[in-house]
Short mmCIF file of C-alpha atoms in Angstrom, two decimals:
data_model
loop_
_atom_site.label_atom_id
_atom_site.label_comp_id
_atom_site.label_asym_id
_atom_site.label_seq_id
_atom_site.Cartn_x
_atom_site.Cartn_y
_atom_site.Cartn_z
CA MET A 261 145.04 38.82 42.29
CA ALA A 262 143.96 39.01 45.78
CA THR A 263 140.44 37.96 46.42
CA ALA A 264 138.53 40.25 48.65
CA VAL A 265 136.91 38.36 51.38
CA ALA A 266 133.70 39.88 52.54
CA THR A 267 133.52 40.14 56.25
CA PRO A 268 130.17 38.82 57.39
CA GLU A 269 128.02 41.22 59.32
CA VAL A 270 128.14 40.41 62.97
CA LEU A 271 124.57 40.07 64.24
CA ALA A 272 123.82 41.03 67.78
CA PRO A 273 122.47 38.11 69.71
CA ALA A 274 118.76 38.19 70.44
CA THR A 275 118.01 39.65 73.79
CA PRO A 276 116.79 36.84 75.97
CA LYS A 277 113.44 37.33 77.56
CA ALA A 278 113.31 37.79 81.26
CA PRO A 279 112.26 34.71 83.19
CA VAL A 280 108.72 34.41 84.39
CA ASN A 281 108.09 36.01 87.75
CA LYS A 282 105.01 34.06 88.65
CA TRP A 283 104.34 35.99 91.85
CA LEU A 284 104.23 39.37 90.10
CA VAL A 285 101.89 37.89 87.51
CA THR A 286 99.74 36.45 90.29
CA LEU A 287 99.57 39.71 92.22
CA SER A 288 98.75 41.65 89.06
CA VAL A 289 95.81 39.56 87.87
CA THR A 290 94.37 38.86 91.32
CA PHE A 291 93.34 42.49 91.89
CA GLY A 292 90.53 42.30 89.33
CA THR A 293 89.19 38.92 90.40
CA LEU A 294 89.18 39.88 94.08
CA MET A 295 87.31 43.12 93.37
CA GLY A 296 84.75 41.32 91.22
CA ALA A 297 84.22 38.65 93.89
CA ILE A 298 83.82 41.27 96.63
CA ASP A 299 81.34 43.25 94.55
CA SER A 300 79.12 40.19 94.20
CA SER A 301 78.22 40.54 97.90
CA ILE A 302 79.33 43.95 99.15
CA VAL A 303 76.31 45.75 97.69
CA ASN A 304 73.78 43.64 99.60
CA VAL A 305 74.47 45.28 102.97
CA ALA A 306 74.09 48.77 101.49
CA LEU A 307 70.81 48.18 99.64
CA PRO A 308 68.64 49.98 102.26
CA GLN A 309 70.76 53.14 101.99
CA ILE A 310 70.98 52.90 98.19
CA ARG A 311 67.23 52.35 97.95
CA GLY A 312 66.56 55.61 99.76
CA ALA A 313 69.10 57.51 97.66
CA VAL A 314 67.73 56.40 94.28
CA GLY A 315 64.06 56.31 95.29
CA ALA A 316 63.41 52.61 94.69
CA THR A 317 61.12 50.10 96.36
CA VAL A 318 62.41 46.95 98.06
CA GLN A 319 61.45 44.88 95.01
CA GLU A 320 63.00 47.31 92.51
CA ILE A 321 66.36 47.65 94.26
CA THR A 322 67.08 43.94 93.77
CA TRP A 323 67.77 44.79 90.12
CA ALA A 324 71.03 46.35 91.27
CA THR A 325 72.20 42.84 92.12
CA THR A 326 70.33 40.94 89.40
CA GLY A 327 71.68 43.13 86.60
CA PHE A 328 75.26 42.62 87.78
CA VAL A 329 74.93 38.83 87.94
CA ILE A 330 73.18 38.58 84.55
CA ALA A 331 75.96 40.55 82.86
CA THR A 332 78.63 38.46 84.57
CA VAL A 333 77.29 35.08 83.41
CA MET A 334 76.80 36.36 79.85
CA VAL A 335 80.49 37.19 79.48
CA MET A 336 82.10 34.22 81.26
CA PRO A 337 81.68 31.57 78.53
CA LEU A 338 82.80 34.02 75.83
CA THR A 339 86.20 34.63 77.46
CA GLY A 340 88.05 32.26 75.13
CA PHE A 341 86.30 33.66 72.04
CA LEU A 342 87.15 37.24 72.99
CA GLY A 343 90.73 36.26 73.84
CA ARG A 344 91.28 34.82 70.36
CA MET A 345 89.73 37.83 68.67
CA PHE A 346 91.54 40.56 70.59
CA GLY A 347 94.22 38.91 72.71
CA GLN A 348 93.93 37.54 76.24
CA LYS A 349 95.82 40.40 77.87
CA ARG A 350 93.85 43.06 75.98
CA VAL A 351 90.57 41.45 77.00
CA TYR A 352 91.61 41.42 80.65
CA LEU A 353 92.72 45.06 80.55
CA ALA A 354 89.60 46.19 78.67
CA CYS A 355 87.32 44.37 81.11
CA LEU A 356 89.22 45.80 84.06
CA VAL A 357 88.75 49.32 82.65
CA LEU A 358 85.04 48.62 82.09
CA PHE A 359 84.69 47.29 85.64
CA VAL A 360 86.44 50.30 87.19
CA ALA A 361 84.47 52.77 85.04
CA GLY A 362 81.23 51.00 85.94
CA SER A 363 82.17 51.14 89.63
CA PHE A 364 82.84 54.87 89.46
CA LEU A 365 79.56 55.52 87.65
CA CYS A 366 77.65 53.38 90.18
CA GLY A 367 78.88 55.69 92.92
CA LEU A 368 77.46 58.64 90.96
CA ALA A 369 74.11 57.00 90.12
CA TRP A 370 71.21 59.42 90.64
CA ASN A 371 68.23 57.10 90.10
CA LEU A 372 67.39 53.43 89.76
CA PRO A 373 67.71 53.10 85.95
CA THR A 374 71.20 54.62 85.97
CA LEU A 375 72.27 52.42 88.88
CA VAL A 376 71.05 49.25 87.13
CA LEU A 377 72.72 50.30 83.86
CA PHE A 378 76.04 51.03 85.56
CA ARG A 379 75.87 47.80 87.56
CA PHE A 380 75.27 45.94 84.28
CA LEU A 381 78.40 47.58 82.80
CA GLN A 382 80.30 46.67 85.93
CA GLY A 383 79.14 43.05 85.57
CA LEU A 384 80.21 42.93 81.91
CA GLY A 385 83.70 43.90 83.05
CA ALA A 386 83.75 41.49 85.99
CA GLY A 387 82.60 38.52 83.91
CA ALA A 388 85.89 37.98 82.09
CA LEU A 389 88.23 38.82 84.98
CA GLN A 390 87.76 35.58 86.91
CA PRO A 391 88.20 33.04 84.07
CA THR A 392 91.03 35.07 82.52
CA GLU A 393 92.98 35.11 85.78
CA GLN A 394 92.42 31.38 86.16
CA ALA A 395 93.75 30.78 82.63
CA ILE A 396 96.80 33.01 83.16
CA LEU A 397 97.68 31.32 86.44
CA ARG A 398 97.31 27.87 84.87
CA GLN A 399 99.61 28.94 82.05
CA THR A 400 102.13 30.61 84.35
CA PHE A 401 102.73 28.03 87.07
CA PRO A 402 104.56 24.78 86.23
CA PRO A 403 102.63 21.49 86.42
CA LYS A 404 103.88 20.56 89.87
CA GLU A 405 102.59 23.88 91.25
CA GLN A 406 99.11 23.84 89.73
CA GLY A 407 97.62 23.23 93.18
CA THR A 408 99.31 26.39 94.44
CA ALA A 409 97.97 28.35 91.47
CA MET A 410 94.42 27.22 92.14
CA ALA A 411 94.83 27.89 95.86
CA ILE A 412 95.64 31.51 95.07
CA PHE A 413 92.72 31.71 92.67
CA GLY A 414 90.46 30.04 95.23
CA MET A 415 91.33 32.58 97.89
CA ALA A 416 90.22 35.40 95.60
CA VAL A 417 87.00 33.65 94.54
CA MET A 418 85.97 32.33 97.97
CA VAL A 419 87.38 34.97 100.31
CA GLY A 420 85.98 37.87 98.25
CA PRO A 421 82.30 37.11 98.91
CA ALA A 422 83.15 36.28 102.54
CA ILE A 423 84.72 39.66 103.34
CA GLY A 424 82.32 41.64 101.12
CA PRO A 425 79.56 42.08 103.73
CA THR A 426 82.07 43.00 106.44
CA LEU A 427 83.77 45.59 104.28
CA GLY A 428 80.44 46.90 102.98
CA GLY A 429 78.98 47.16 106.47
CA TYR A 430 82.00 49.10 107.73
CA ILE A 431 81.90 51.50 104.79
CA VAL A 432 78.16 52.10 105.11
CA ASP A 433 78.40 52.59 108.89
CA ASN A 434 81.28 55.06 108.69
CA TRP A 435 81.12 56.67 105.24
CA HIS A 436 78.69 57.08 102.36
CA TRP A 437 77.32 54.07 100.45
CA SER A 438 78.92 55.33 97.23
CA TRP A 439 82.35 54.42 98.61
CA ILE A 440 81.62 50.71 98.22
CA PHE A 441 81.99 51.49 94.50
CA PHE A 442 84.59 54.28 94.60
CA ILE A 443 87.00 52.04 96.53
CA ASN A 444 87.42 49.94 93.39
CA VAL A 445 88.88 52.83 91.40
CA PRO A 446 92.38 53.16 92.94
CA VAL A 447 92.73 49.38 93.32
CA GLY A 448 91.64 48.85 89.71
CA ILE A 449 94.06 51.47 88.40
CA LEU A 450 96.93 49.83 90.27
CA GLY A 451 95.92 46.43 88.90
CA PHE A 452 95.72 47.82 85.36
CA PHE A 453 99.26 49.19 85.37
CA MET A 454 100.65 46.02 86.96
CA VAL A 455 99.04 43.78 84.33
CA ALA A 456 100.14 46.12 81.53
CA ARG A 457 103.70 46.10 82.87
CA PHE A 458 104.32 42.53 83.94
CA VAL A 459 102.03 40.14 82.02
CA GLN A 460 102.92 39.34 78.42
CA GLU A 461 101.23 36.74 76.24
CA ASP A 462 103.20 33.78 74.97
CA ASP A 463 104.19 34.14 71.29
CA GLN A 464 103.14 30.59 70.40
CA LEU A 465 99.73 30.98 72.03
CA ARG A 466 99.27 34.34 70.34
CA ALA A 467 100.09 32.89 66.92
CA THR A 468 97.61 30.06 67.45
CA ALA A 469 94.97 32.54 68.57
CA ARG A 470 95.51 34.66 65.43
CA ARG A 471 94.98 31.67 63.16
CA GLU A 472 91.80 30.69 64.96
CA ALA A 473 90.59 34.30 65.02
CA GLU A 474 90.81 34.41 61.21
CA GLN A 475 88.60 31.33 61.06
CA GLN A 476 86.17 32.91 63.53
CA ARG A 477 85.92 36.11 61.48
CA LYS A 478 85.15 34.12 58.34
CA HIS A 479 82.42 32.16 60.11
CA MET A 480 81.25 34.58 62.78
CA ASP A 481 78.97 32.74 65.20
CA TRP A 482 76.43 35.51 65.75
CA ALA A 483 73.63 33.00 66.18
CA GLY A 484 75.47 31.14 68.93
CA ILE A 485 76.38 34.34 70.78
CA THR A 486 72.79 35.62 70.58
CA LEU A 487 71.30 32.35 71.81
CA LEU A 488 73.84 32.17 74.63
CA CYS A 489 73.18 35.70 75.87
CA MET A 490 69.40 35.31 75.71
CA GLY A 491 69.46 31.89 77.35
CA LEU A 492 71.77 32.85 80.22
CA ALA A 493 70.14 36.23 80.85
CA THR A 494 66.66 34.71 81.19
CA LEU A 495 67.99 31.77 83.21
CA GLN A 496 69.70 34.06 85.68
CA TYR A 497 66.62 36.26 85.98
CA PHE A 498 64.56 33.12 86.61
CA LEU A 499 66.92 32.07 89.42
CA GLU A 500 67.36 35.53 90.96
CA GLU A 501 63.75 36.72 90.90
CA GLY A 502 61.78 33.45 90.97
CA GLN A 503 61.27 33.35 94.73
CA ALA A 504 60.17 37.00 94.93
CA ASP A 505 57.64 36.42 92.10
CA ASP A 506 56.35 33.11 93.53
CA TRP A 507 57.98 31.11 90.74
CA PHE A 508 55.57 29.66 88.19
CA GLU A 509 52.65 31.66 89.56
CA SER A 510 54.23 34.60 87.72
CA PRO A 511 53.75 34.86 83.90
CA VAL A 512 57.12 36.63 83.62
CA ILE A 513 58.94 33.78 85.34
CA VAL A 514 57.16 31.23 83.14
CA ILE A 515 58.13 33.13 79.98
CA CYS A 516 61.75 33.40 81.17
CA ALA A 517 61.87 29.65 81.85
CA ILE A 518 60.54 28.85 78.36
CA ILE A 519 62.88 31.29 76.61
CA SER A 520 65.88 30.09 78.62
CA ALA A 521 65.25 26.39 77.94
CA THR A 522 64.59 26.98 74.23
CA CYS A 523 67.62 29.22 73.70
CA LEU A 524 70.06 27.05 75.63
CA ILE A 525 68.99 23.86 73.83
CA ALA A 526 69.30 25.66 70.48
CA PHE A 527 72.67 27.05 71.60
CA VAL A 528 74.06 23.59 72.35
CA ILE A 529 72.92 22.31 68.95
CA ARG A 530 74.37 25.36 67.22
CA GLU A 531 77.78 25.13 68.92
CA LEU A 532 78.15 21.42 68.16
CA THR A 533 77.46 22.01 64.46
CA ALA A 534 79.06 25.43 63.82
CA VAL A 535 82.25 25.68 61.75
CA ALA A 536 83.85 28.05 64.27
CA PRO A 537 81.77 27.94 67.47
CA ALA A 538 82.00 30.88 69.86
CA VAL A 539 82.01 28.49 72.84
CA ASN A 540 83.86 25.20 72.64
CA LEU A 541 81.37 22.76 74.20
CA ARG A 542 83.39 19.84 72.87
CA LEU A 543 85.66 20.29 75.87
CA PHE A 544 83.08 18.31 77.83
CA LYS A 545 84.11 15.23 75.85
CA ASP A 546 87.19 15.22 78.09
CA PRO A 547 86.13 13.10 81.11
CA VAL A 548 88.59 14.89 83.42
CA PHE A 549 87.22 18.33 82.58
CA ALA A 550 83.59 17.16 82.56
CA SER A 551 83.74 15.37 85.91
CA GLY A 552 85.68 18.13 87.67
CA THR A 553 83.52 20.95 86.31
CA LEU A 554 80.14 19.29 86.89
CA LEU A 555 81.04 18.05 90.37
CA GLY A 556 82.44 21.50 91.15
CA ALA A 557 79.17 23.13 90.11
CA LEU A 558 77.19 20.72 92.28
CA VAL A 559 79.44 21.27 95.30
CA PHE A 560 79.40 25.03 94.76
CA ALA A 561 75.60 25.02 94.86
CA VAL A 562 75.71 23.57 98.37
CA LEU A 563 78.59 25.85 99.39
CA MET A 564 76.84 29.05 98.36
CA ALA A 565 73.63 27.97 100.07
CA SER A 566 75.54 27.24 103.27
CA MET A 567 77.38 30.57 103.13
CA PHE A 568 74.07 32.40 102.53
CA LEU A 569 72.17 30.92 105.48
CA LEU A 570 74.39 31.84 108.42
CA PRO A 571 74.62 35.65 107.89
CA VAL A 572 70.83 35.80 107.48
CA PHE A 573 70.38 33.76 110.68
CA MET A 574 72.68 36.05 112.65
CA GLN A 575 71.09 39.28 111.41
CA GLU A 576 67.44 38.20 111.41
CA LEU A 577 67.34 36.19 114.64
CA LEU A 578 70.39 37.00 116.76
CA GLY A 579 70.16 40.74 116.11
CA PHE A 580 73.64 41.17 114.65
CA THR A 581 74.37 44.16 112.43
CA ALA A 582 75.89 43.57 109.01
CA THR A 583 79.31 44.54 110.35
CA GLN A 584 78.97 42.29 113.40
CA SER A 585 77.88 39.30 111.34
CA GLY A 586 80.73 39.93 108.94
CA PHE A 587 83.28 39.93 111.75
CA SER A 588 81.69 36.81 113.21
CA LEU A 589 82.30 35.05 109.90
CA MET A 590 85.96 36.10 109.75
CA PRO A 591 87.23 32.88 111.43
CA ARG A 592 85.96 30.90 108.43
CA THR A 593 87.76 33.29 106.10
CA LEU A 594 90.97 33.08 108.12
CA VAL A 595 90.82 29.28 108.16
CA MET A 596 90.36 29.25 104.39
CA MET A 597 93.31 31.59 103.87
CA LEU A 598 95.44 29.35 106.08
CA MET A 599 94.30 26.05 104.58
CA MET A 600 94.26 26.81 100.85
CA PRO A 601 98.05 27.10 100.45
CA ILE A 602 98.44 23.85 102.44
CA VAL A 603 95.90 22.07 100.26
CA GLY A 604 97.62 23.53 97.20
CA ARG A 605 100.86 21.85 98.25
CA LEU A 606 99.09 18.57 98.99
CA TYR A 607 97.52 18.53 95.53
CA GLY A 608 99.54 16.20 93.33
CA LYS A 609 100.78 14.25 96.34
CA VAL A 610 97.35 13.16 97.58
CA PRO A 611 94.66 12.01 95.09
CA ALA A 612 92.17 14.77 94.33
CA ARG A 613 89.17 12.62 95.16
CA VAL A 614 90.61 11.97 98.64
CA LEU A 615 91.04 15.69 99.33
CA VAL A 616 87.57 16.50 98.00
CA GLY A 617 86.01 13.64 99.99
CA ILE A 618 87.63 14.81 103.24
CA GLY A 619 86.52 18.37 102.47
CA ILE A 620 82.92 17.25 101.95
CA VAL A 621 82.97 15.46 105.32
CA PHE A 622 84.26 18.56 107.11
CA ALA A 623 81.77 20.89 105.40
CA GLY A 624 78.88 18.50 106.03
CA PHE A 625 79.76 18.12 109.70
CA GLY A 626 79.97 21.92 110.03
CA ALA A 627 76.49 22.26 108.53
CA PHE A 628 75.18 19.59 110.91
CA GLU A 629 76.63 21.49 113.88
CA MET A 630 74.74 24.59 112.70
CA SER A 631 71.47 22.65 112.83
CA HIS A 632 71.72 22.87 116.64
CA PHE A 633 71.72 26.69 116.65
CA SER A 634 69.07 28.49 118.69
CA LEU A 635 68.26 31.99 119.86
CA ALA A 636 70.73 31.42 122.72
CA THR A 637 73.61 30.48 120.40
CA GLY A 638 76.85 32.29 121.22
CA SER A 639 79.90 33.25 119.20
CA SER A 640 81.91 30.22 120.34
CA ASN A 641 79.33 27.83 118.85
CA ILE A 642 79.32 29.74 115.57
CA ILE A 643 83.12 29.86 115.34
CA ALA A 644 83.48 26.11 115.88
CA ALA A 645 81.00 25.29 113.11
CA ILE A 646 82.32 27.77 110.54
CA ALA A 647 85.93 26.73 111.21
CA LEU A 648 84.98 23.20 110.16
CA GLN A 649 83.35 24.61 107.04
CA GLY A 650 86.42 26.69 106.27
CA VAL A 651 88.58 23.57 106.27
CA GLY A 652 86.04 21.74 104.12
CA PHE A 653 85.63 24.54 101.57
CA SER A 654 89.41 24.80 101.14
CA MET A 655 89.87 21.08 100.62
CA MET A 656 87.11 21.00 98.00
CA PHE A 657 87.71 24.12 95.95
CA VAL A 658 91.44 23.77 95.24
CA PRO A 659 91.53 20.17 93.94
CA LEU A 660 88.26 20.55 92.02
CA SER A 661 89.55 23.62 90.17
CA ALA A 662 92.98 22.12 89.52
CA THR A 663 91.65 18.72 88.46
CA ALA A 664 89.00 20.09 86.10
CA LEU A 665 91.63 21.93 84.06
CA GLY A 666 94.38 19.35 84.47
CA SER A 667 94.16 17.85 80.97
CA ILE A 668 93.23 20.97 78.98
CA PRO A 669 95.75 22.07 76.30
CA ARG A 670 97.24 25.52 76.81
CA GLU A 671 95.52 27.01 73.76
CA ARG A 672 92.10 25.89 75.09
CA MET A 673 92.64 27.07 78.66
CA ALA A 674 90.62 30.31 78.31
CA ASP A 675 87.65 28.39 76.86
CA ALA A 676 87.83 25.86 79.69
CA THR A 677 88.12 28.41 82.49
CA GLY A 678 85.17 30.35 81.06
CA LEU A 679 82.95 27.25 81.09
CA ASN A 680 84.25 26.21 84.50
CA SER A 681 83.48 29.63 86.00
CA LEU A 682 80.06 29.74 84.33
CA LEU A 683 78.91 26.39 85.68
CA ARG A 684 80.23 27.27 89.12
CA GLN A 685 78.29 30.55 89.05
CA ILE A 686 75.09 28.88 87.83
CA GLY A 687 75.49 26.15 90.44
CA GLY A 688 75.74 28.79 93.17
CA SER A 689 72.67 30.59 91.84
CA VAL A 690 70.66 27.36 91.75
CA GLY A 691 71.68 26.55 95.33
CA LEU A 692 70.70 30.01 96.53
CA ALA A 693 67.35 29.86 94.71
CA ILE A 694 66.49 26.48 96.21
CA PHE A 695 67.45 27.37 99.77
CA THR A 696 65.79 30.79 99.64
CA THR A 697 62.55 29.18 98.53
CA LEU A 698 62.77 26.45 101.16
CA LEU A 699 63.52 28.98 103.90
CA SER A 700 60.30 30.82 103.14
CA ARG A 701 58.22 27.63 102.96
CA TYR A 702 59.76 25.97 106.02
CA SER A 703 59.15 29.09 108.12
CA VAL A 704 55.45 29.11 107.14
CA LEU A 705 55.07 25.40 107.93
CA SER A 706 56.93 25.73 111.24
CA LYS A 707 54.84 28.72 112.26
CA ALA A 708 51.62 26.83 111.52
CA SER A 709 52.88 23.83 113.48
CA ILE A 710 53.75 25.91 116.55
CA ALA A 711 50.55 27.95 116.36
CA SER A 712 48.46 24.79 116.44
CA HIS A 713 49.68 24.19 120.00
CA LEU A 714 48.95 27.74 121.23
CA ASN A 715 45.45 27.10 122.50
CA PRO A 716 44.51 29.81 125.03
CA GLU A 717 42.73 27.16 127.06
CA ARG A 718 46.01 25.34 127.70
CA TRP A 719 47.45 26.12 131.11
CA GLU A 720 50.98 26.79 129.79
CA VAL A 721 49.76 29.32 127.20
CA ALA A 722 47.36 31.09 129.57
CA SER A 723 50.01 31.28 132.30
CA ARG A 724 52.63 32.69 129.92
CA MET A 725 50.28 35.36 128.57
CA ALA A 726 49.07 36.29 132.08
CA ALA A 727 52.65 36.73 133.30
CA THR A 728 53.50 38.88 130.30
CA GLN A 729 50.37 40.98 130.73
CA LYS A 730 51.13 41.50 134.42
CA GLY A 731 54.66 42.63 133.64
CA LEU A 732 53.44 45.13 131.04
CA MET A 733 50.85 46.53 133.46
CA GLN A 734 53.61 47.06 136.02
CA HIS A 735 55.32 49.24 133.40
CA GLY A 736 52.28 51.50 133.12
CA LEU A 737 50.05 49.91 130.46
CA ASP A 738 46.34 49.54 131.13
CA ALA A 739 44.76 46.07 131.18
CA ALA A 740 43.40 46.21 127.61
CA SER A 741 46.66 47.49 126.10
CA ALA A 742 48.72 45.01 128.11
CA SER A 743 46.54 42.14 126.91
CA MET A 744 46.91 43.20 123.28
CA ALA A 745 50.66 43.72 123.67
CA SER A 746 51.14 40.31 125.30
CA LEU A 747 49.33 38.69 122.39
CA GLN A 748 51.55 40.53 119.89
CA MET A 749 54.64 39.48 121.80
CA MET A 750 53.44 35.87 121.73
CA VAL A 751 52.96 36.09 117.94
CA GLY A 752 56.43 37.60 117.55
CA ASN A 753 58.01 34.82 119.61
CA VAL A 754 56.21 32.22 117.52
CA SER A 755 57.54 33.82 114.32
CA ARG A 756 61.10 33.85 115.62
CA GLN A 757 60.98 30.29 116.85
CA ALA A 758 59.48 29.22 113.52
CA MET A 759 62.38 30.85 111.70
CA VAL A 760 64.85 29.05 113.98
CA LEU A 761 63.22 25.72 113.13
CA ALA A 762 63.29 26.60 109.43
CA PHE A 763 67.01 27.40 109.56
CA ASP A 764 67.73 24.23 111.51
CA LYS A 765 65.93 22.16 108.85
CA LEU A 766 67.93 23.85 106.10
CA PHE A 767 71.23 23.26 107.90
CA VAL A 768 70.30 19.58 108.22
CA LEU A 769 69.38 19.56 104.53
CA ALA A 770 72.74 21.10 103.63
CA ALA A 771 74.51 18.39 105.65
CA LEU A 772 72.46 15.70 103.90
CA MET A 773 73.28 17.19 100.49
CA PHE A 774 76.97 16.91 101.29
CA VAL A 775 76.38 13.26 102.18
CA VAL A 776 74.59 12.73 98.85
CA VAL A 777 77.41 14.41 96.93
CA LEU A 778 80.12 12.35 98.66
CA PRO A 779 79.68 9.15 96.57
CA LEU A 780 79.90 11.21 93.38
CA VAL A 781 83.56 11.91 94.21
CA TYR A 782 84.24 8.41 92.91
CA PHE A 783 83.51 9.68 89.38
CA LEU A 784 86.07 12.48 89.67
CA LYS A 785 88.73 11.66 87.09
CA ASP A 786 92.37 12.38 87.82
CA PRO A 787 94.29 14.39 85.18
CA PRO A 788 97.08 12.69 83.22
CA SER A 789 100.58 12.71 84.60
CA VAL A 790 102.82 15.70 84.00
CA GLY A 791 103.69 16.08 80.39
CA GLY A 792 101.90 16.59 77.10
CA SER A 793 99.46 19.42 77.52
CA HIS A 794 100.92 20.07 80.95
CA GLU A 795 104.16 21.23 79.46
CA LYS A 796 105.26 24.38 81.18
CA PRO A 797 104.01 27.40 79.22
CA HIS A 798 105.89 30.57 78.52
CA ILE A 799 103.93 33.59 79.58
CA ASP A 800 106.65 36.18 79.64
CA VAL A 801 107.12 38.76 82.33
CA GLU A 802 109.13 41.88 81.88
CA ILE A 803 110.91 43.06 84.98
#
């Protein structure tokens, strides 16, 4: 009897996944980060036009910026939590949609409350874009190319705020202010479809995220999330509005400081004791991550202060328009775009602390050169100083970002990038708050110092005023009017010279702060050698 032999079913081989195309992934996720970085500064040059359109005072219109920044910092540390709950790619796409929708609505805003609300929505979307891109790039590029990945990320983060005022000034000068928001819509739509098409989450990371999400749902950390949002919102308001409200002379600022300190201390205690914390603060137990992130926040505070001072100097004292000052700053942007890929290739071959140390020297020397600026300063002097800063910024940002995340496991990358971005943002806000306050105080002190020498009985003062009065009378003014006008001109000159002295002091202070930061580079820990958590991840890309 013949035995029937069953023919086994021939199974089709599994279709292999397409190899990772890291450059398509990079291009896809960079759209959102670049737009968010540009929007952090592009609005500032259009505030006078927006203020007239929505009927707001000078003090009220600052909420258009404050609301955006508050929303951004509230979302950043929750990026890892949201990624586990809903998926990293879904979070990025949802936040990109929210950012684009907020941008479109901002362009349609008809009064101040609607503008602030829509800017807040825009900030909620922008908050997760930056850390999510950083995490995706870290997971996409192999260990030996992590410097390149952070160079690309650095260009988006650093170049965005640099070109924002230039782009905003051009749009405002040639079109309507609403187009600084509408321009995000087509770019955001393109970025959405590229991310949806090319970026796919790794199956292993997704499985790990699902397991942790189940734990999070069982022990939902509502208390931690609430304390975090309250603490960061009041902290950011304190930093953004403190100078305008004369700091602790204002009851509102005092209340914000108390609430912020209380909530953030309670938040830290809560996250270190929670079963499933929303924010993984235990990452700071890693000395590599802690040293890189904290030093990066400190350096970023000085960087943002330095970047803030020069445009104000050019517009307030040299008479540049927003567009002109933006174009004058382009050499720094071009140097950064040229240097960051080079520094990215050097990373891994040259110790990170060496690169950061050299960068600090360049940036500090550039700030010192700016301390010699005067009302007669020309473009060539400005270009030389900002070119030095461009080299310094590039050599600091890339290795600090790459080193801070160098020892983080793949499944914790979103948590780490969220905390890294948050501390960098807070560091920048602290630097801006300090330098804005000092600028106001130094200008008052300098004006009082100069005025003490303007005794009408001094020959130099009397001669200067007599010459000015004579010139005004030759242009048709009577003696009384010419005398009054010459006095007003003298007061105006004193105010301008006082501002020059104030800026010079701040530029010297910035240079000294770089000198103070330089020894701290010694504490920057190098990440472990390639391997372990640096194993090349598998974020899949469909072509």
